[in-house]
Coordinates of C-alpha atoms (C1' of nucleotides) in Angstrom, one line a residue:
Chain D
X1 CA 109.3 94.0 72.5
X2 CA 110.4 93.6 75.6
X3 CA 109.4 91.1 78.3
X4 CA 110.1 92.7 81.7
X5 CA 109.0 95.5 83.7
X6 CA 107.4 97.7 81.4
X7 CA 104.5 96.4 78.7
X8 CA 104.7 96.2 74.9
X9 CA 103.2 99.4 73.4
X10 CA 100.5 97.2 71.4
X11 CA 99.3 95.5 74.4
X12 CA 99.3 98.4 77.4
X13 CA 95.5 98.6 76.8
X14 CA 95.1 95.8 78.2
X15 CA 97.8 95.3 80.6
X16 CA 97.3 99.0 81.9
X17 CA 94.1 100.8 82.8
X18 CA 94.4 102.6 79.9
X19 CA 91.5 102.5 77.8
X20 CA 90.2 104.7 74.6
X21 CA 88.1 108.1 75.6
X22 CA 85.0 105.9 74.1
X23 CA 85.3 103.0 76.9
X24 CA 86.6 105.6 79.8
X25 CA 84.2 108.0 79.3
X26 CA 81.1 105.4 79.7
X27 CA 80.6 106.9 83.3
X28 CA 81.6 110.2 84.8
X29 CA 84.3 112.2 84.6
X30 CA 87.1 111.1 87.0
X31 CA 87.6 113.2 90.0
X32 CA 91.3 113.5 89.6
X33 CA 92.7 114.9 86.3
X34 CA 95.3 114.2 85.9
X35 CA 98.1 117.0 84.9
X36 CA 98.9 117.5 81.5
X37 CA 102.9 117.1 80.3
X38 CA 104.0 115.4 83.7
X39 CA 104.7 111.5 84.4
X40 CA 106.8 112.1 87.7
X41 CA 104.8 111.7 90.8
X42 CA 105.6 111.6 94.5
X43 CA 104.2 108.8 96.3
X44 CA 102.2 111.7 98.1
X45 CA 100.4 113.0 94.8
X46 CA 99.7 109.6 93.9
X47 CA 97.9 108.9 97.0
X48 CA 95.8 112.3 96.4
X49 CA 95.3 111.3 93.1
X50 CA 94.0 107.7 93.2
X51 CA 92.3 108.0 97.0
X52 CA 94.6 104.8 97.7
X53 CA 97.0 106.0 101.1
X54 CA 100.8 106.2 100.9
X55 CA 101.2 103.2 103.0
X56 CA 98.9 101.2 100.4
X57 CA 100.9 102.1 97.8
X58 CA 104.1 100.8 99.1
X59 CA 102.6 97.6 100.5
X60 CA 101.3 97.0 97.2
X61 CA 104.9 97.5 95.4
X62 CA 106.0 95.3 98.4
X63 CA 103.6 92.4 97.5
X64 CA 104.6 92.6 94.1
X65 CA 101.3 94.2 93.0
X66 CA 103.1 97.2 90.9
X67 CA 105.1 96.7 87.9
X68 CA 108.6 98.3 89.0
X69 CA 108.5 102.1 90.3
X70 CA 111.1 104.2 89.6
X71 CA 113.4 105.8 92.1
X72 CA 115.1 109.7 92.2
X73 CA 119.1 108.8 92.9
X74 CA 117.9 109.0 96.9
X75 CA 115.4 106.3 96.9
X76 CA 112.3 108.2 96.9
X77 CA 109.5 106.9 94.3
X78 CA 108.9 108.8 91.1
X79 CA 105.4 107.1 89.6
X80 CA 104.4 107.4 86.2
X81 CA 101.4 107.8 84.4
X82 CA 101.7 104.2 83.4
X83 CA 101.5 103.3 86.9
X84 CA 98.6 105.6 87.5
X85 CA 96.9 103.5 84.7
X86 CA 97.5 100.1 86.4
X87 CA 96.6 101.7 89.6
X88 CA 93.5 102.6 88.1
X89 CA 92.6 99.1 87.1
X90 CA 94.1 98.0 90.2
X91 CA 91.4 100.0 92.1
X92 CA 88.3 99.3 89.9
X93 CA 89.5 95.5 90.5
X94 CA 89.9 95.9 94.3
X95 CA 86.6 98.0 94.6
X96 CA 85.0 94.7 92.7
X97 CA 86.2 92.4 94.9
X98 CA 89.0 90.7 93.3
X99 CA 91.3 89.3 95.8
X100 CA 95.2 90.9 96.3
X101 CA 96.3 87.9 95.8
X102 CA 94.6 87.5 92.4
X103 CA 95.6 90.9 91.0
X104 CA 99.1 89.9 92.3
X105 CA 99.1 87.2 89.9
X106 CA 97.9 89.1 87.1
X107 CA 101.0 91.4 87.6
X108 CA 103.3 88.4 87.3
X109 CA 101.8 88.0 84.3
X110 CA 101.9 91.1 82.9
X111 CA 105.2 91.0 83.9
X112 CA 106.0 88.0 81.9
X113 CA 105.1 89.5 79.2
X114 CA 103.0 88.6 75.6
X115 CA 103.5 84.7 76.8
X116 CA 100.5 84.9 79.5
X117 CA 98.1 86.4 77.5
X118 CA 96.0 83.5 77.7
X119 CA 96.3 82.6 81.3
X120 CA 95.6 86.7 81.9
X121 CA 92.7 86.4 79.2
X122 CA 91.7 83.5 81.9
X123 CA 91.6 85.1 85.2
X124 CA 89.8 87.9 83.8
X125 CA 87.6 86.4 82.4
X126 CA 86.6 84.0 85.6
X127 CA 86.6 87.6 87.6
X128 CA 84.0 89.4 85.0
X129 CA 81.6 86.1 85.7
X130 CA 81.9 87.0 89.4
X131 CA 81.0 90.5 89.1
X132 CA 78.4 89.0 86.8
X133 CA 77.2 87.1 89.6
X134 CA 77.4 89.8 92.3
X135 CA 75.0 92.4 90.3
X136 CA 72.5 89.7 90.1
X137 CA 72.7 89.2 93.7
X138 CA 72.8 92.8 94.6
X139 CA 69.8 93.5 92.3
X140 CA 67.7 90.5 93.9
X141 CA 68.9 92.1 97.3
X142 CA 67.5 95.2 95.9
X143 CA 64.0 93.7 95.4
X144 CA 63.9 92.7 99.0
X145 CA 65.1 96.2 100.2
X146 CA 62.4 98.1 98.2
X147 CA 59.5 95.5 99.5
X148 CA 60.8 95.7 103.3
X149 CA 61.2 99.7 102.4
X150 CA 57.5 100.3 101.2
X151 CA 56.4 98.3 104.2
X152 CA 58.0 100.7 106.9
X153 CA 57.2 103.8 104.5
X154 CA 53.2 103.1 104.5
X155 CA 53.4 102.6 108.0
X156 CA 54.9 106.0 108.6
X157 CA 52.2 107.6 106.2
X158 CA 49.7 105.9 107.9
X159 CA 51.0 106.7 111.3
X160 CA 51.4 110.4 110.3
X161 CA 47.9 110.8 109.2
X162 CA 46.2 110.7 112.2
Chain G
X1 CA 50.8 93.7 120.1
X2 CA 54.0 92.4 121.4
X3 CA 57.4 94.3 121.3
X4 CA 59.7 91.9 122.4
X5 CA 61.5 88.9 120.9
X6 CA 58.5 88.7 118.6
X7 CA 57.4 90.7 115.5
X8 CA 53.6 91.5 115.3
X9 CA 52.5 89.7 112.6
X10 CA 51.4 93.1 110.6
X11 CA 55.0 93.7 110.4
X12 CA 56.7 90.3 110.3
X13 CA 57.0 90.8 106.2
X14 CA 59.3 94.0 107.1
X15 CA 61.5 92.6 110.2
X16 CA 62.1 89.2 108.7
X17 CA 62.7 87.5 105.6
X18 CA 59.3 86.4 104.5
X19 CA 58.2 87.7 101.2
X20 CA 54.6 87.6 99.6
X21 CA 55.4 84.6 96.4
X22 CA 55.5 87.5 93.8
X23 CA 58.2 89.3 95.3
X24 CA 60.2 85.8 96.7
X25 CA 59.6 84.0 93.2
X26 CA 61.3 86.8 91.1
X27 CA 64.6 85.3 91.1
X28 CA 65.1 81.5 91.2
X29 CA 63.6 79.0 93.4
X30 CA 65.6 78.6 97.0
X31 CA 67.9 75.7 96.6
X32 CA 66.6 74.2 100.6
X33 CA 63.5 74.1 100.1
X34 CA 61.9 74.2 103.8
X35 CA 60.3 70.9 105.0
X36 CA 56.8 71.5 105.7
X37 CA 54.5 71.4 108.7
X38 CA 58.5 71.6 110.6
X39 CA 59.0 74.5 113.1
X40 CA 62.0 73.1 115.2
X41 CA 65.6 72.5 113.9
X42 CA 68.5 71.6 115.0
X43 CA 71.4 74.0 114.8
X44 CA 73.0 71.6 112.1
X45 CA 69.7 71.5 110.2
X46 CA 69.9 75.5 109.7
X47 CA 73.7 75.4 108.9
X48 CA 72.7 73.0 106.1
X49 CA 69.8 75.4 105.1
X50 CA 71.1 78.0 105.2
X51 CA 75.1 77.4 104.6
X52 CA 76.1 79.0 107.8
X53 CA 78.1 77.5 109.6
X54 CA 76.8 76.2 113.1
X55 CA 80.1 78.3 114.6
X56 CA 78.6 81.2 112.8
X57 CA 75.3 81.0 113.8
X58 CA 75.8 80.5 117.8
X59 CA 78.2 83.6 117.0
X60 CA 75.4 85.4 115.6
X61 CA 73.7 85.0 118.5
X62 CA 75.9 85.8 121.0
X63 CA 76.6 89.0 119.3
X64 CA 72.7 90.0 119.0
X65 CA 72.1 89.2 115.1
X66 CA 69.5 86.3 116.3
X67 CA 65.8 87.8 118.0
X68 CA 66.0 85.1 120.4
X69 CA 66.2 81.4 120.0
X70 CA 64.2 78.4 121.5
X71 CA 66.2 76.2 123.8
X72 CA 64.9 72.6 124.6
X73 CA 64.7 71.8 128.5
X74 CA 68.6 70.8 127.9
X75 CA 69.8 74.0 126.6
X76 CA 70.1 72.7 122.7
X77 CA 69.0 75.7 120.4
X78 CA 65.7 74.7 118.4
X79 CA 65.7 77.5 115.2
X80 CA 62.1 78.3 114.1
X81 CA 60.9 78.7 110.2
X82 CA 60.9 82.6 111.8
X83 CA 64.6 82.4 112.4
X84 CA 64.8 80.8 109.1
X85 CA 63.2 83.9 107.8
X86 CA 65.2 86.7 109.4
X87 CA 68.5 84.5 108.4
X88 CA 67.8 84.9 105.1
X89 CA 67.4 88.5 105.1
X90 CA 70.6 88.6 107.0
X91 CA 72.6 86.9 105.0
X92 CA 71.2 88.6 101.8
X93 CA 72.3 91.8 103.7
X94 CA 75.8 89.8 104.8
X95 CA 76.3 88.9 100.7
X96 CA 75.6 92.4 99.3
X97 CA 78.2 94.0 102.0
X98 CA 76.0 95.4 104.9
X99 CA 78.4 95.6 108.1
X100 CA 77.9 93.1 111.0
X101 CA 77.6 95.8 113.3
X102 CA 74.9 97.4 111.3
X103 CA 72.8 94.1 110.9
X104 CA 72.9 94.1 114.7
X105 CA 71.6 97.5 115.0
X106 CA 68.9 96.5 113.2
X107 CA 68.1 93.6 115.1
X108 CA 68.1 95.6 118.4
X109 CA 65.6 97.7 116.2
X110 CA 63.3 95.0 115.6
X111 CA 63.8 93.7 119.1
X112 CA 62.7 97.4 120.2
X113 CA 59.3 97.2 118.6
X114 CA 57.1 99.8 116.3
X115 CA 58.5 102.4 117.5
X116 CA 61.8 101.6 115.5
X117 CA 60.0 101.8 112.0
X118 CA 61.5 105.0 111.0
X119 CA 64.7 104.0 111.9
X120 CA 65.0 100.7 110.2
X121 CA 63.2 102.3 107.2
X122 CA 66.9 105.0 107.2
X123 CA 68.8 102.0 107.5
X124 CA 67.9 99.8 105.2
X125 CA 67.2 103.3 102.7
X126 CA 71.2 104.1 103.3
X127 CA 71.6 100.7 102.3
X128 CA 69.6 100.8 99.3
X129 CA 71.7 103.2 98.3
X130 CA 74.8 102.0 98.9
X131 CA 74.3 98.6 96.6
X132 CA 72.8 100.8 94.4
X133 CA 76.1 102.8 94.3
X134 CA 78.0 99.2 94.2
X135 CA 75.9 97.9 91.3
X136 CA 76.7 100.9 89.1
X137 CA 80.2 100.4 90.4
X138 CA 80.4 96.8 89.1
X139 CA 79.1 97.9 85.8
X140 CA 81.5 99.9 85.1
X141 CA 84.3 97.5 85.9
X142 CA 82.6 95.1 83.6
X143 CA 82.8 97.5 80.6
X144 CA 86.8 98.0 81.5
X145 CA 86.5 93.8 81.8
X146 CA 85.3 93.2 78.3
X147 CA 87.5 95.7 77.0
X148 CA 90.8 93.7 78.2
X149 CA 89.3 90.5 77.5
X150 CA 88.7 91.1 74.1
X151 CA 92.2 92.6 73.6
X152 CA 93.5 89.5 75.0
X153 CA 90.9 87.3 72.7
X154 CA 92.1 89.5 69.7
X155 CA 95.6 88.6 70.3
X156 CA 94.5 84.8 71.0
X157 CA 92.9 84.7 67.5
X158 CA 95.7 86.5 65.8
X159 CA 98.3 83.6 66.8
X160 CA 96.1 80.9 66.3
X161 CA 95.6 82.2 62.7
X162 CA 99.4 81.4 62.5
Chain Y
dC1 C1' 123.3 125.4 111.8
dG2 C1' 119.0 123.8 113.3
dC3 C1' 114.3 123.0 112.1
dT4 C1' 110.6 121.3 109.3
dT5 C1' 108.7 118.5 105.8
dG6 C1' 108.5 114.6 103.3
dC7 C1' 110.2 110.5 102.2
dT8 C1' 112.5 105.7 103.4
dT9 C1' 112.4 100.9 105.7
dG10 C1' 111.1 96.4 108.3
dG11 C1' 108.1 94.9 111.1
dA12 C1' 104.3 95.2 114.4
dG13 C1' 99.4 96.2 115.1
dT14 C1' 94.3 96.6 113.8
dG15 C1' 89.5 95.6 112.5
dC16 C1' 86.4 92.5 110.5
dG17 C1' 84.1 88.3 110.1
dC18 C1' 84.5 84.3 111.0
dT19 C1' 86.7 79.6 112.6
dC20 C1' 88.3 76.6 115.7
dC21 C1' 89.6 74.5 120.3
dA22 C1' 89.0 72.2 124.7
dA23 C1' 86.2 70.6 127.9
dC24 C1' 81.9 69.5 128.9
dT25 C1' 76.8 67.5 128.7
dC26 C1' 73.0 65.0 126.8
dT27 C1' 70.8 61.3 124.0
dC28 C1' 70.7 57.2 121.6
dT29 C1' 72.0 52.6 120.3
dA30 C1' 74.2 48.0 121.0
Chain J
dT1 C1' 76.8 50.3 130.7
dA2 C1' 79.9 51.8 127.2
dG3 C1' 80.7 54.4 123.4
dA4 C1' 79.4 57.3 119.4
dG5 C1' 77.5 61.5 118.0
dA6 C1' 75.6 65.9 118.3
dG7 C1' 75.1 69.7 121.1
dT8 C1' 77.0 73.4 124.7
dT9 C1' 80.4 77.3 126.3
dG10 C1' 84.2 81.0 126.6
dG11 C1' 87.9 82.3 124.6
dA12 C1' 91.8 81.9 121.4
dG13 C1' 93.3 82.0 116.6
dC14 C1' 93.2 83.1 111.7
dG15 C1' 93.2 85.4 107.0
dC16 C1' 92.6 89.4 104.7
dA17 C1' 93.7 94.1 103.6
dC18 C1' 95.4 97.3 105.2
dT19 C1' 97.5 100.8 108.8
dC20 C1' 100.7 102.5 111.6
dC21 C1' 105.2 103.0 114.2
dA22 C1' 110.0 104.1 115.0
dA23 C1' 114.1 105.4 113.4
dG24 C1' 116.5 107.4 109.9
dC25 C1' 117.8 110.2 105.6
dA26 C1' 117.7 114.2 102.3
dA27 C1' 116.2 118.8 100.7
dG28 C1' 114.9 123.5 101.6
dC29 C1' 114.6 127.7 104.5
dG30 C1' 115.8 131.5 108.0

DNA sequence: CGCTTGCTTGGAGTGCGCTCCAACTCTCTA
DNA sequence: TAGAGAGTTGGAGCGCACTCCAAGCAAGCG
């Protein structure tokens, strides 16, 4: 196995956003197939693909927040579908709140290979209480917004019957 | 019925944060509870209430979040159990993502009188929907969560069986 | 060949939501 | 009466997560 750049095979589950048809296919569909046979994409593509802009993408190589994207022999970016993965995760993570900084870390890790698994177990683990926390908070806001809602509703019903 | 600065009572349930107890008393018990018989407090008071900061509340007035608040004859702010009311709406809205600007529309709403009801009633609907939308969101990062975490747990157990 | 299109870079700029500063006033206590 | 402590203001500054700019390079086309 080796420990830089790219994950061991047995572990890219969890270092990638890969994840088996049962656990992807919880929710819907995703918007984006992605094409069958290929694992070369222009940073252009990518951006259609994952709704992240061009200039995202390379500020998040440049922070250290991708794994190590390959180049063509001018320079330009060729992304994988193993990038696409961790992109994914990298989204779902963002859209969740987890700082960059965080998810930074996390790609040290992953990038220091089968060693961290604890310390990555860790930091995930603190993050899925968070979003634990945030849906109970959102659901309580939820409560409010129905009572305030109802409120202005009956007024307009009664308003609008005479 | 007035239409500024204050909310006719019919309606203060909607355009602050007061909430009949079996709606308030669904989630846990406030951590501040409010002092009773008290209707004046010092800006330093509310900051400690509410966990503001007193920087962010004067903000919040000078940028129209506040309805209007009580000066003594020296110019020091005196915060009313109403403010205390619409500031906890605000920052429920604040904690589950509603824009600044948006929360200030809605104040100039409330400021504006009945006429706003069918207004506020669309924003706070769009806003329903939008933590809706976020909460579902959150889910479905938690199922990607526990996926990863257990791979990392598995791996965990493996060594330590070794 | 010239033109367009798409990519490259370092670094500057933007928008949001605070957060803090400097200079001042007022009140209270010793 | 002096000093501490809490309040006031307009405006500057900050941290985050992008977002954009200018200048340049490479490939493809008429």
């Amino acid at each position: 196995m080796t420990v830089t750049q790219s994950e061991p095979v047995t572990s890219g589950g969890a270092a990638t956003g890969g994840l088996p048809t049962k656990v992807r296919d919880c929710g819907t569909a995703p918007p984006h197939p992605r094409p069958a046979g290929r694992d070369k994409y222009t940073i252009s593509e990518v951006a259609e693909h994952t709704g992240l802009s061009a200039h995202t993408l390379r500020w998040y190589e440049r922070i250290g927040l991708m794994p190590h994207v390959d180049r063509t022999h001018t320079g330009q970016r060729r992304f994988t579908n193993r990038d696409l993965d961790w992109l994914s995760l990298v989204t779902k993570l963002r859209l969740t709140g987890m700082p960059v900084a965080d998810m930074v870390r996390y790609a040290e890790l992953v990038r220091e290979g089968e060693s961290t698994f604890a310390e990555r177990e860790q930091l995930l683990t603190a993050h899925r209480e968070d979003v634990r926390q945030r849906i109970a908070e959102l659901r309580s806001t939820l409560d409010v917004l129905d009572y305030k809602i109802d409120i202005y509703a009956d007024a307009r019903r009664a308003s609008e019957r005479f």
